[in-house]
Tab-separated table of C-alpha atoms in Angstrom:
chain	number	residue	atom	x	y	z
S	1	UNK	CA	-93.462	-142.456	-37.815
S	2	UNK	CA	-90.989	-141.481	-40.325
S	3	UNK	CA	-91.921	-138.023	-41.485
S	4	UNK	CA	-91.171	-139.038	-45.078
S	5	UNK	CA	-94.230	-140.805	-44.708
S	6	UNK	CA	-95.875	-137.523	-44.929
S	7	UNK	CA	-95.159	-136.704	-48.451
S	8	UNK	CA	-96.268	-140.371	-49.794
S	9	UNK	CA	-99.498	-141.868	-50.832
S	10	UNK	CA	-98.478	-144.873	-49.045
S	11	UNK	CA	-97.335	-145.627	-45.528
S	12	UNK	CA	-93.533	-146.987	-46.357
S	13	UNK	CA	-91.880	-146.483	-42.875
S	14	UNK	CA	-93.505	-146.886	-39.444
S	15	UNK	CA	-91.341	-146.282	-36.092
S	16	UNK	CA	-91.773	-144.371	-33.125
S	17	UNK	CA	-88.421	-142.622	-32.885
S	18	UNK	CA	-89.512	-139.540	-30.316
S	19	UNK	CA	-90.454	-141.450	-27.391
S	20	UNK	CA	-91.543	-139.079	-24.984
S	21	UNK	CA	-90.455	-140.771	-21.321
S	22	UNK	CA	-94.258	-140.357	-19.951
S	23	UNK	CA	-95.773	-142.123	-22.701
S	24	UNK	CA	-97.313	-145.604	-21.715
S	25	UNK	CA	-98.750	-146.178	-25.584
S	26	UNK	CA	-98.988	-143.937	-28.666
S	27	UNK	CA	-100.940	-144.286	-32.126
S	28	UNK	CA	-99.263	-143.954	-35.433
S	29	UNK	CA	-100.954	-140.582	-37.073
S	30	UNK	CA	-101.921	-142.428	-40.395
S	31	UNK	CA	-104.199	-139.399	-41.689
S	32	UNK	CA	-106.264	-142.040	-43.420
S	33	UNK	CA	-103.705	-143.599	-45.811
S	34	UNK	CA	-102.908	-146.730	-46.387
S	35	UNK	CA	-99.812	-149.184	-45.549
S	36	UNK	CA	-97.442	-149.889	-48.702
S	37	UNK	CA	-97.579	-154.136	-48.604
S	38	UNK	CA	-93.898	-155.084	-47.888
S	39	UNK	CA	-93.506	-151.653	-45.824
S	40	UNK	CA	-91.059	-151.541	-42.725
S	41	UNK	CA	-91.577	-151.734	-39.323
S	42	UNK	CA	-89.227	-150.828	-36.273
S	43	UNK	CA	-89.895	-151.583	-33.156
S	44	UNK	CA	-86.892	-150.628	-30.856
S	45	UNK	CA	-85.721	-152.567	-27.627
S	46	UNK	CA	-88.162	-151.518	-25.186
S	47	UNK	CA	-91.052	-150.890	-27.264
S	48	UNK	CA	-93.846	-153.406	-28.957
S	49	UNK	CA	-95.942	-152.719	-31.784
S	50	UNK	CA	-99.872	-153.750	-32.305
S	51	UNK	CA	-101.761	-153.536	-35.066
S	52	UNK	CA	-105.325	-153.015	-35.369
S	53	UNK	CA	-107.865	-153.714	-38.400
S	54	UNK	CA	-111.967	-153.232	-37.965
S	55	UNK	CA	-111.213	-153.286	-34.231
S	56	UNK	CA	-109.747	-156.496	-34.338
S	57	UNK	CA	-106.635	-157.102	-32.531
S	58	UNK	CA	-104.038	-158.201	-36.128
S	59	UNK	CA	-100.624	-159.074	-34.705
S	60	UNK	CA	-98.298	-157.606	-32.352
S	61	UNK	CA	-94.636	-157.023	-33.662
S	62	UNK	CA	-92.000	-157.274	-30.758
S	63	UNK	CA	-88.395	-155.743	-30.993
S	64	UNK	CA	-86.785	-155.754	-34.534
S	65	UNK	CA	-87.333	-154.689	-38.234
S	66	UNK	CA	-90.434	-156.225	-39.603
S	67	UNK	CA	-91.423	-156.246	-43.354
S	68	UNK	CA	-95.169	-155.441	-43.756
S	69	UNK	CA	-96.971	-157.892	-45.958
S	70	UNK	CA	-100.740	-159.220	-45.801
S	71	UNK	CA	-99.664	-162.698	-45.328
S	72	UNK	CA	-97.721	-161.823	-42.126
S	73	UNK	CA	-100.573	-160.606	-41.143
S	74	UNK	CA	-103.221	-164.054	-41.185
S	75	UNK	CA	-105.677	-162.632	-39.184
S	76	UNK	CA	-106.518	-159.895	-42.917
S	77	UNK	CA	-106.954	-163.234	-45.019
S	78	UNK	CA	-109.908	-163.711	-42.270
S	79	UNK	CA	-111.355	-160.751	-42.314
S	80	UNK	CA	-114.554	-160.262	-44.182
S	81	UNK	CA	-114.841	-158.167	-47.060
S	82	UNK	CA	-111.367	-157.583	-47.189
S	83	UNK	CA	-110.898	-155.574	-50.956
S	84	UNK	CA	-107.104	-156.296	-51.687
S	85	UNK	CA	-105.234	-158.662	-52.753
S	86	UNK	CA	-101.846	-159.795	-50.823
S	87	UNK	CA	-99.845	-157.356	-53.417
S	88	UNK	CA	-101.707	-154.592	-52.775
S	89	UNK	CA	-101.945	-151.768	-49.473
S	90	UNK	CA	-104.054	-152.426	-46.748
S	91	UNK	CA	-105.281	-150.008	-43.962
S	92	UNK	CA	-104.689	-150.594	-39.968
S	93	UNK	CA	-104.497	-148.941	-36.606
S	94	UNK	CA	-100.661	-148.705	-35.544
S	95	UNK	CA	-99.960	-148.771	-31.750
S	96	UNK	CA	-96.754	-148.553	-29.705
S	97	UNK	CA	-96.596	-149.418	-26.215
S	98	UNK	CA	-93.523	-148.908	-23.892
S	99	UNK	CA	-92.548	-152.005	-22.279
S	100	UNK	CA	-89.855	-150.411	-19.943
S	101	UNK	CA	-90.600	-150.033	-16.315
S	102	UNK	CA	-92.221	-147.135	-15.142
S	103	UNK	CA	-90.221	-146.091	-11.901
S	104	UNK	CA	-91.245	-144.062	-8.741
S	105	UNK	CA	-94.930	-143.848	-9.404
S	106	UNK	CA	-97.197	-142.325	-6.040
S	107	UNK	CA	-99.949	-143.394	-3.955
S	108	UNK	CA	-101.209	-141.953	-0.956
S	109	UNK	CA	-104.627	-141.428	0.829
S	110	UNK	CA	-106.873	-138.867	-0.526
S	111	UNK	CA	-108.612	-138.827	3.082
S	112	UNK	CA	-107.684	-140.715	6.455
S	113	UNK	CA	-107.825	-143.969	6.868
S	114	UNK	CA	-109.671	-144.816	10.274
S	115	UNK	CA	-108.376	-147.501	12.255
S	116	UNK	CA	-109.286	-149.071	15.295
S	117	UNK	CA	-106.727	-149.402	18.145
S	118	UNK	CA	-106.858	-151.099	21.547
S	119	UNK	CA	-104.644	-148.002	22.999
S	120	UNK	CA	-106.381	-144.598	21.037
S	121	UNK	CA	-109.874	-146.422	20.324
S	122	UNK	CA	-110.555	-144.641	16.789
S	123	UNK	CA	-107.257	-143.333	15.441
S	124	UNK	CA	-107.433	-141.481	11.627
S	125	UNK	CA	-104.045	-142.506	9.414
S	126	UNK	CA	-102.397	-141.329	6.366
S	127	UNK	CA	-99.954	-143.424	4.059
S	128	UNK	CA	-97.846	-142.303	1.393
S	129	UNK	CA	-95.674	-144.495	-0.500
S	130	UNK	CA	-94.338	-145.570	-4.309
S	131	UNK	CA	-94.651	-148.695	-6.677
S	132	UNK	CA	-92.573	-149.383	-10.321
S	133	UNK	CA	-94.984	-151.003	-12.933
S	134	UNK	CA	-94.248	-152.245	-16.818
S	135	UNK	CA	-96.669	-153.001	-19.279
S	136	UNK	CA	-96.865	-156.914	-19.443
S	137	UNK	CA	-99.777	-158.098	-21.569
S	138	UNK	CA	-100.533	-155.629	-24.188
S	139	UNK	CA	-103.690	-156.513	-25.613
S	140	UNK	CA	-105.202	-156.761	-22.290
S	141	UNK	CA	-103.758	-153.943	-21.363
S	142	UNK	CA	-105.648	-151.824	-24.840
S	143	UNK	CA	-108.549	-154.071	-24.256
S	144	UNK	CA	-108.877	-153.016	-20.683
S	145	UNK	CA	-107.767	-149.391	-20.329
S	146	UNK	CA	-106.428	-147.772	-23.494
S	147	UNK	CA	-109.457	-148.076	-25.826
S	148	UNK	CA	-108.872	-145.936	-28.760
S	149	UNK	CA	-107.164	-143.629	-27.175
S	150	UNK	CA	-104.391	-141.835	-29.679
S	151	UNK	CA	-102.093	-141.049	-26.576
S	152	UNK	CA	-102.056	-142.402	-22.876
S	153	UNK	CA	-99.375	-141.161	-20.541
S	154	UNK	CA	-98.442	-142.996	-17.235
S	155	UNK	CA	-99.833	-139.959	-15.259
S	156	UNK	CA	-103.423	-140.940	-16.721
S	157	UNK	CA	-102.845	-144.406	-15.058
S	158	UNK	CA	-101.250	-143.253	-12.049
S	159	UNK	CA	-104.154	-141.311	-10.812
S	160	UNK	CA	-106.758	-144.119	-11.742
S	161	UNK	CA	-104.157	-146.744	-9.914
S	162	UNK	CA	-104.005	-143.768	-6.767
S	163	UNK	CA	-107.563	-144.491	-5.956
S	164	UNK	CA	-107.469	-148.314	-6.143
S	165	UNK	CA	-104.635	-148.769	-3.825
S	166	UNK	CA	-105.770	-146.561	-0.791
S	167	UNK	CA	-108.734	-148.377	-0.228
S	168	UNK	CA	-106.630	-151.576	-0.099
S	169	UNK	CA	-103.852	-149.935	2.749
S	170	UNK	CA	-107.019	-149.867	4.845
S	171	UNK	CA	-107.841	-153.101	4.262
S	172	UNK	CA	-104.421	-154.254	4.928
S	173	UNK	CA	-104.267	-152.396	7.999
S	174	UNK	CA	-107.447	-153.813	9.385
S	175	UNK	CA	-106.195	-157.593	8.417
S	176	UNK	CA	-102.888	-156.698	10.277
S	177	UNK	CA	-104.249	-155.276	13.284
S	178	UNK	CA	-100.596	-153.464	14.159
S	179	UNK	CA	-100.899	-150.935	17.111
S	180	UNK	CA	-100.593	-147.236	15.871
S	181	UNK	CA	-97.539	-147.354	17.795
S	182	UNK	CA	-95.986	-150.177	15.961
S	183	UNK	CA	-96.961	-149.153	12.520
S	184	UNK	CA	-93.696	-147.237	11.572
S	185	UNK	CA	-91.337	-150.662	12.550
S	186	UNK	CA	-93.916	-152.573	10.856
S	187	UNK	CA	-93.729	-150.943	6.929
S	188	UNK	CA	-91.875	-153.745	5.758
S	189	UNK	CA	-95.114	-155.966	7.191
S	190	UNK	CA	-97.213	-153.898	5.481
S	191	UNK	CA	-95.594	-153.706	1.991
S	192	UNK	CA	-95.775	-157.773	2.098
S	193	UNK	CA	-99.308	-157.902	3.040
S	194	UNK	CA	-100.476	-154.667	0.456
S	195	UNK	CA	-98.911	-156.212	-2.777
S	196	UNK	CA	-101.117	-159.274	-3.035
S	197	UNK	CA	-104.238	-157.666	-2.426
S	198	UNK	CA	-103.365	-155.360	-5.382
S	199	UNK	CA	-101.897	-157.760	-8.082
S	200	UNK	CA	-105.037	-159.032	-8.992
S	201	UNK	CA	-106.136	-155.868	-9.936
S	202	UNK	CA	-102.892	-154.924	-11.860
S	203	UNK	CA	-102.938	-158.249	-13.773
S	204	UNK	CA	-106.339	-157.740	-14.792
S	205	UNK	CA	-105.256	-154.200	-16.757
S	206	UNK	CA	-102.055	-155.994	-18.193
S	207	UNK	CA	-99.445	-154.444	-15.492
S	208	UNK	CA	-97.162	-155.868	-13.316
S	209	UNK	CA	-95.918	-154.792	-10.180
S	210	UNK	CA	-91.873	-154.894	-9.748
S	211	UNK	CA	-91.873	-152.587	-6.522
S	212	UNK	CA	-94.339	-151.685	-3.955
S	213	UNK	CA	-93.129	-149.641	-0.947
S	214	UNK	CA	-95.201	-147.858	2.082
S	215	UNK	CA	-92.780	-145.029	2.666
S	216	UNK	CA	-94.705	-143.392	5.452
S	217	UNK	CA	-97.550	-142.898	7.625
S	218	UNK	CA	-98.634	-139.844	9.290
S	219	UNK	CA	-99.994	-140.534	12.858
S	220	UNK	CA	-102.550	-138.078	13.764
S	221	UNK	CA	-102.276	-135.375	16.031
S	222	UNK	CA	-103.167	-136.674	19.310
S	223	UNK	CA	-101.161	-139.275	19.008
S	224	UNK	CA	-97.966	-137.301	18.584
S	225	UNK	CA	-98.842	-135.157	21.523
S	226	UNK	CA	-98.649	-138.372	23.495
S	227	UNK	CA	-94.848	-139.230	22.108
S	228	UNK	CA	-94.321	-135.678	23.059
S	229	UNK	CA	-95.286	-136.398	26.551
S	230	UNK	CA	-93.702	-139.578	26.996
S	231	UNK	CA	-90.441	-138.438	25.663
S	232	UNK	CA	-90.850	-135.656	28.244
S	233	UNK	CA	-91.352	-138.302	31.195
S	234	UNK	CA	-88.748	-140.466	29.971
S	235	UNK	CA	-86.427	-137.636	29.990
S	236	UNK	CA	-86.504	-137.308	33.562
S	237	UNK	CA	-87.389	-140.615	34.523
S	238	UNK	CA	-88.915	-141.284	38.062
S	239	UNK	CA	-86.714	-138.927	39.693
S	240	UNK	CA	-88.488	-135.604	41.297
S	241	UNK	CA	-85.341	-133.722	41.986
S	242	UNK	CA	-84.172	-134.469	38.354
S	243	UNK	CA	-87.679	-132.824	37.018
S	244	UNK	CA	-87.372	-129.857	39.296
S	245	UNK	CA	-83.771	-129.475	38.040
S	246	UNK	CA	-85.347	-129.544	34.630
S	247	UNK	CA	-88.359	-127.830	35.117
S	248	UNK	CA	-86.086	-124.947	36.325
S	249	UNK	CA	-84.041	-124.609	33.548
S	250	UNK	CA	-86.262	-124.980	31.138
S	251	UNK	CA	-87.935	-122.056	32.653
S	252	UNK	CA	-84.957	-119.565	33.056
S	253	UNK	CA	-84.191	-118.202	29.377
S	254	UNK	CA	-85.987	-120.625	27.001
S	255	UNK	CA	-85.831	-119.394	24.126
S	256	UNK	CA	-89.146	-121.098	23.147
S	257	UNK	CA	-91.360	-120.695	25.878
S	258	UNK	CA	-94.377	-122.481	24.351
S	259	UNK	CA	-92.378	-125.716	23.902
S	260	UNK	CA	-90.942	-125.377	27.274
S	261	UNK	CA	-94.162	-124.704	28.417
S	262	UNK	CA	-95.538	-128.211	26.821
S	263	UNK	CA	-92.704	-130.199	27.616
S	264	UNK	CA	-93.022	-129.311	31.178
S	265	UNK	CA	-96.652	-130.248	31.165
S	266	UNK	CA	-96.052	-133.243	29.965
S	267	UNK	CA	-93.272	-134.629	32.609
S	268	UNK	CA	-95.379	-133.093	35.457
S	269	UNK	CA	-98.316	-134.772	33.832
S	270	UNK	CA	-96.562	-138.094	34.315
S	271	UNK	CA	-94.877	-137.480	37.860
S	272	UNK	CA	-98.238	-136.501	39.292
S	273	UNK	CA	-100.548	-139.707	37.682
S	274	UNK	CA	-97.911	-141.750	39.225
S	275	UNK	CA	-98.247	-139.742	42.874
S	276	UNK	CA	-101.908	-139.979	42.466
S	277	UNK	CA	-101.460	-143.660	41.828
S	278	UNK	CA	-99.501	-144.252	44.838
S	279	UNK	CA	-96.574	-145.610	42.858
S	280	UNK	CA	-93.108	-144.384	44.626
S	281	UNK	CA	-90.954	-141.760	43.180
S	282	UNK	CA	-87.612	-141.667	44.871
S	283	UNK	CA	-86.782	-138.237	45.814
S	284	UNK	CA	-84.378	-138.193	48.597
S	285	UNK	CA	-83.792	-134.360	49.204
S	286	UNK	CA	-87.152	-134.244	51.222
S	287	UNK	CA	-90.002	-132.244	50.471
S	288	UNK	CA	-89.588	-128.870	50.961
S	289	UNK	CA	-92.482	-126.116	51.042
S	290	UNK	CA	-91.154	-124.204	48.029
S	291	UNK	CA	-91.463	-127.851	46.447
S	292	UNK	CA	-94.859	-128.283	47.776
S	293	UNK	CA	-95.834	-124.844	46.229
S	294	UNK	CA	-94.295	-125.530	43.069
S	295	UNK	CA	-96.864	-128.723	42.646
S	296	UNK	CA	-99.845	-127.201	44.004
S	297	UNK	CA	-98.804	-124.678	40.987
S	298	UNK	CA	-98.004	-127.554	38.602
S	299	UNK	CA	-101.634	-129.162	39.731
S	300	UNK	CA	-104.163	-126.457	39.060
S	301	UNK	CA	-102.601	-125.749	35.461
S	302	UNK	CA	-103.009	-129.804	35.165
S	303	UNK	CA	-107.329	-128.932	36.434
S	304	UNK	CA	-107.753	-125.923	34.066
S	305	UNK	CA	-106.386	-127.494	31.297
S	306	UNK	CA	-108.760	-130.643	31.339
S	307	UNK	CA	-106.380	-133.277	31.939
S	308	UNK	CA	-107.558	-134.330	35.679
S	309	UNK	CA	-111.134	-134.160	36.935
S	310	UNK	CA	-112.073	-132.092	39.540
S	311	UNK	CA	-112.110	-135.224	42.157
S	312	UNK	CA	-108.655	-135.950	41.441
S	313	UNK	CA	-107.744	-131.856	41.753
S	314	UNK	CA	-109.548	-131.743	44.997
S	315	UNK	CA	-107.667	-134.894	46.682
S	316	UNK	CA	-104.276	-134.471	45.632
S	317	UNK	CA	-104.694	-130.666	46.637
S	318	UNK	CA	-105.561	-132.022	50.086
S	319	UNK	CA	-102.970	-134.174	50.453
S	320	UNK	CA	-100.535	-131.755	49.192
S	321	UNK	CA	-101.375	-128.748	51.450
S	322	UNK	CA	-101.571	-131.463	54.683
S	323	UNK	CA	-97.439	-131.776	53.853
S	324	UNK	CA	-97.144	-128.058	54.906
């Protein structure tokens, strides 16, 4: 508003010329006075303009300078008990709404999403991601949300839009039914199949969606210490004399002995379930004792860490120590 206006009995000017980036819709501070018939009003390119008499939606003024007079305004000849005639000043509720898009908005999951999976059973997920929204109907959009609020900033909506949208990943994920595995290649599949379940919703506040995007989703923990593992095995392949030449030099000044320690657990892991599954690994240097040792080794830290049962510890020992 013009701050002229301040210093008048009347309302002559009416514009919203500090338009704070954040700000979805803003009320006119009127302090109680009245609007000068034949007043101006501009409304700048990007902006719309509402007014509001008795709480009754009057007219909304779109891009442009607009002179202010009663019968512009039919919905005041209609109004009951209205005290002034069409040369005289009138009172309303002025509201500006920014119409430009609102860019690079988030959403994630406040807590995990649990999906079933035919490879993990029960897996927990969590999905980040961003949309772009604009104001499209604007007295839904007050009727719905705003209210009589004198200010509402697009991080007010965001967080109310945040915990619509989560709940609807999860039911996209369940209609979907993508592996946990095939989730990451599959974000373009879920963006497609997200976005109508959450128009509806939108439309019904008076926003439209012009972007959705899933930008990530955090597998849990177990399931990256399987990648771990089966990058380890396919780093070394089926070939035993390729894993001890790895195992070795992994083991002589690592300078990380943990994650030598892990990655070494998990290619051993995988060489010995396929031994114990009688599937063929082609080692042709033999099998030497110090090899034989090195297993037996490689086997008991496999037992005390939980990842065979005792029966399987107890045969493959057997068999191993009958190669001596």
């Amino acid at each position: 508003m013009d701050k002229r206006s301040n210093f008048l009995p009347f309302i002559e000017v009416i514009e919203w010329h500090d338009q704070p980036t954040t700000v979805m819709m803003w009320k006119v501070p009127d302090e109680d006075r009245e609007i000068k018939n034949g007043a101006k009003l501009i409304v700048r390119e990007g902006q719309a303009s509402m007014f509001m008499t008795q709480g009754t939606v009057a007219d909304i003024f779109q891009a442009g300078a607009h002179a202010l007079q009663t019968q512009n305004i039919p919905i005041l000849t209609r109004i009951k008990g209205w005290k002034y005639g069409f040369e005289s000043p009138f009172k309303a509720d002025v509201f500006y709404f920014a119409l430009k898009q609102f860019l690079n908005l988030k959403w994630g999951t406040p807590s995990p999403v649990i999906l079933r999976d035919p490879q993990f059973g029960q897996v927990r997920l969590r999905a980040f991601g961003s949309y772009n929204v604009r104001i499209s109907n604007i007295e839904r959009f007050f009727r719905e949300y705003a209210g009589v609020s004198a200010e509402l900033t697009i991080k007010d909506f965001e967080v109310k839009l945040r915990d619509y949208i989560a709940p609807k990943f999860a039911e996209a994920l369940a209609q979907l039914q993508i592996p946990t595995l095939d989730i990451a290649r599959n974000l373009s599949v879920l963006n497609n199949q997200i976005e109508p379940l959450i128009l509806p919703y939108f439309e019904d506040l008076g926003i439209t969606i012009t972007q959705f995007t899933v930008t990530s989703v955090s597998l849990p923990q177990q399931v990256t210490e399987f990648f771990d593992k089966v990058t380890g095995m396919n780093m070394v392949g089926d070939d035993a004399a390729r894993f001890r030449e790895f195992n070795t030099s992994l083991a002589i000044g690592s300078p990380n002995s943990v994650i030598a320690g892990d990655v070494q657990q998990g290619v051993g892991l995988g060489l010995l379930i396929k031994e114990m599954q009688n599937q063929p690994v082609n080692d042709t240097s033999g099998t030497s004792s110090t090899d034989i040792t090195a297993s037996l080794q490689q086997l008991k830290k496999l037992f005390d860490s939980g990842l065979i049962d005792e029966n399987e510890y107890k045969d493959k020992k057997t068999e191993l120590l009958s190669k001596l």
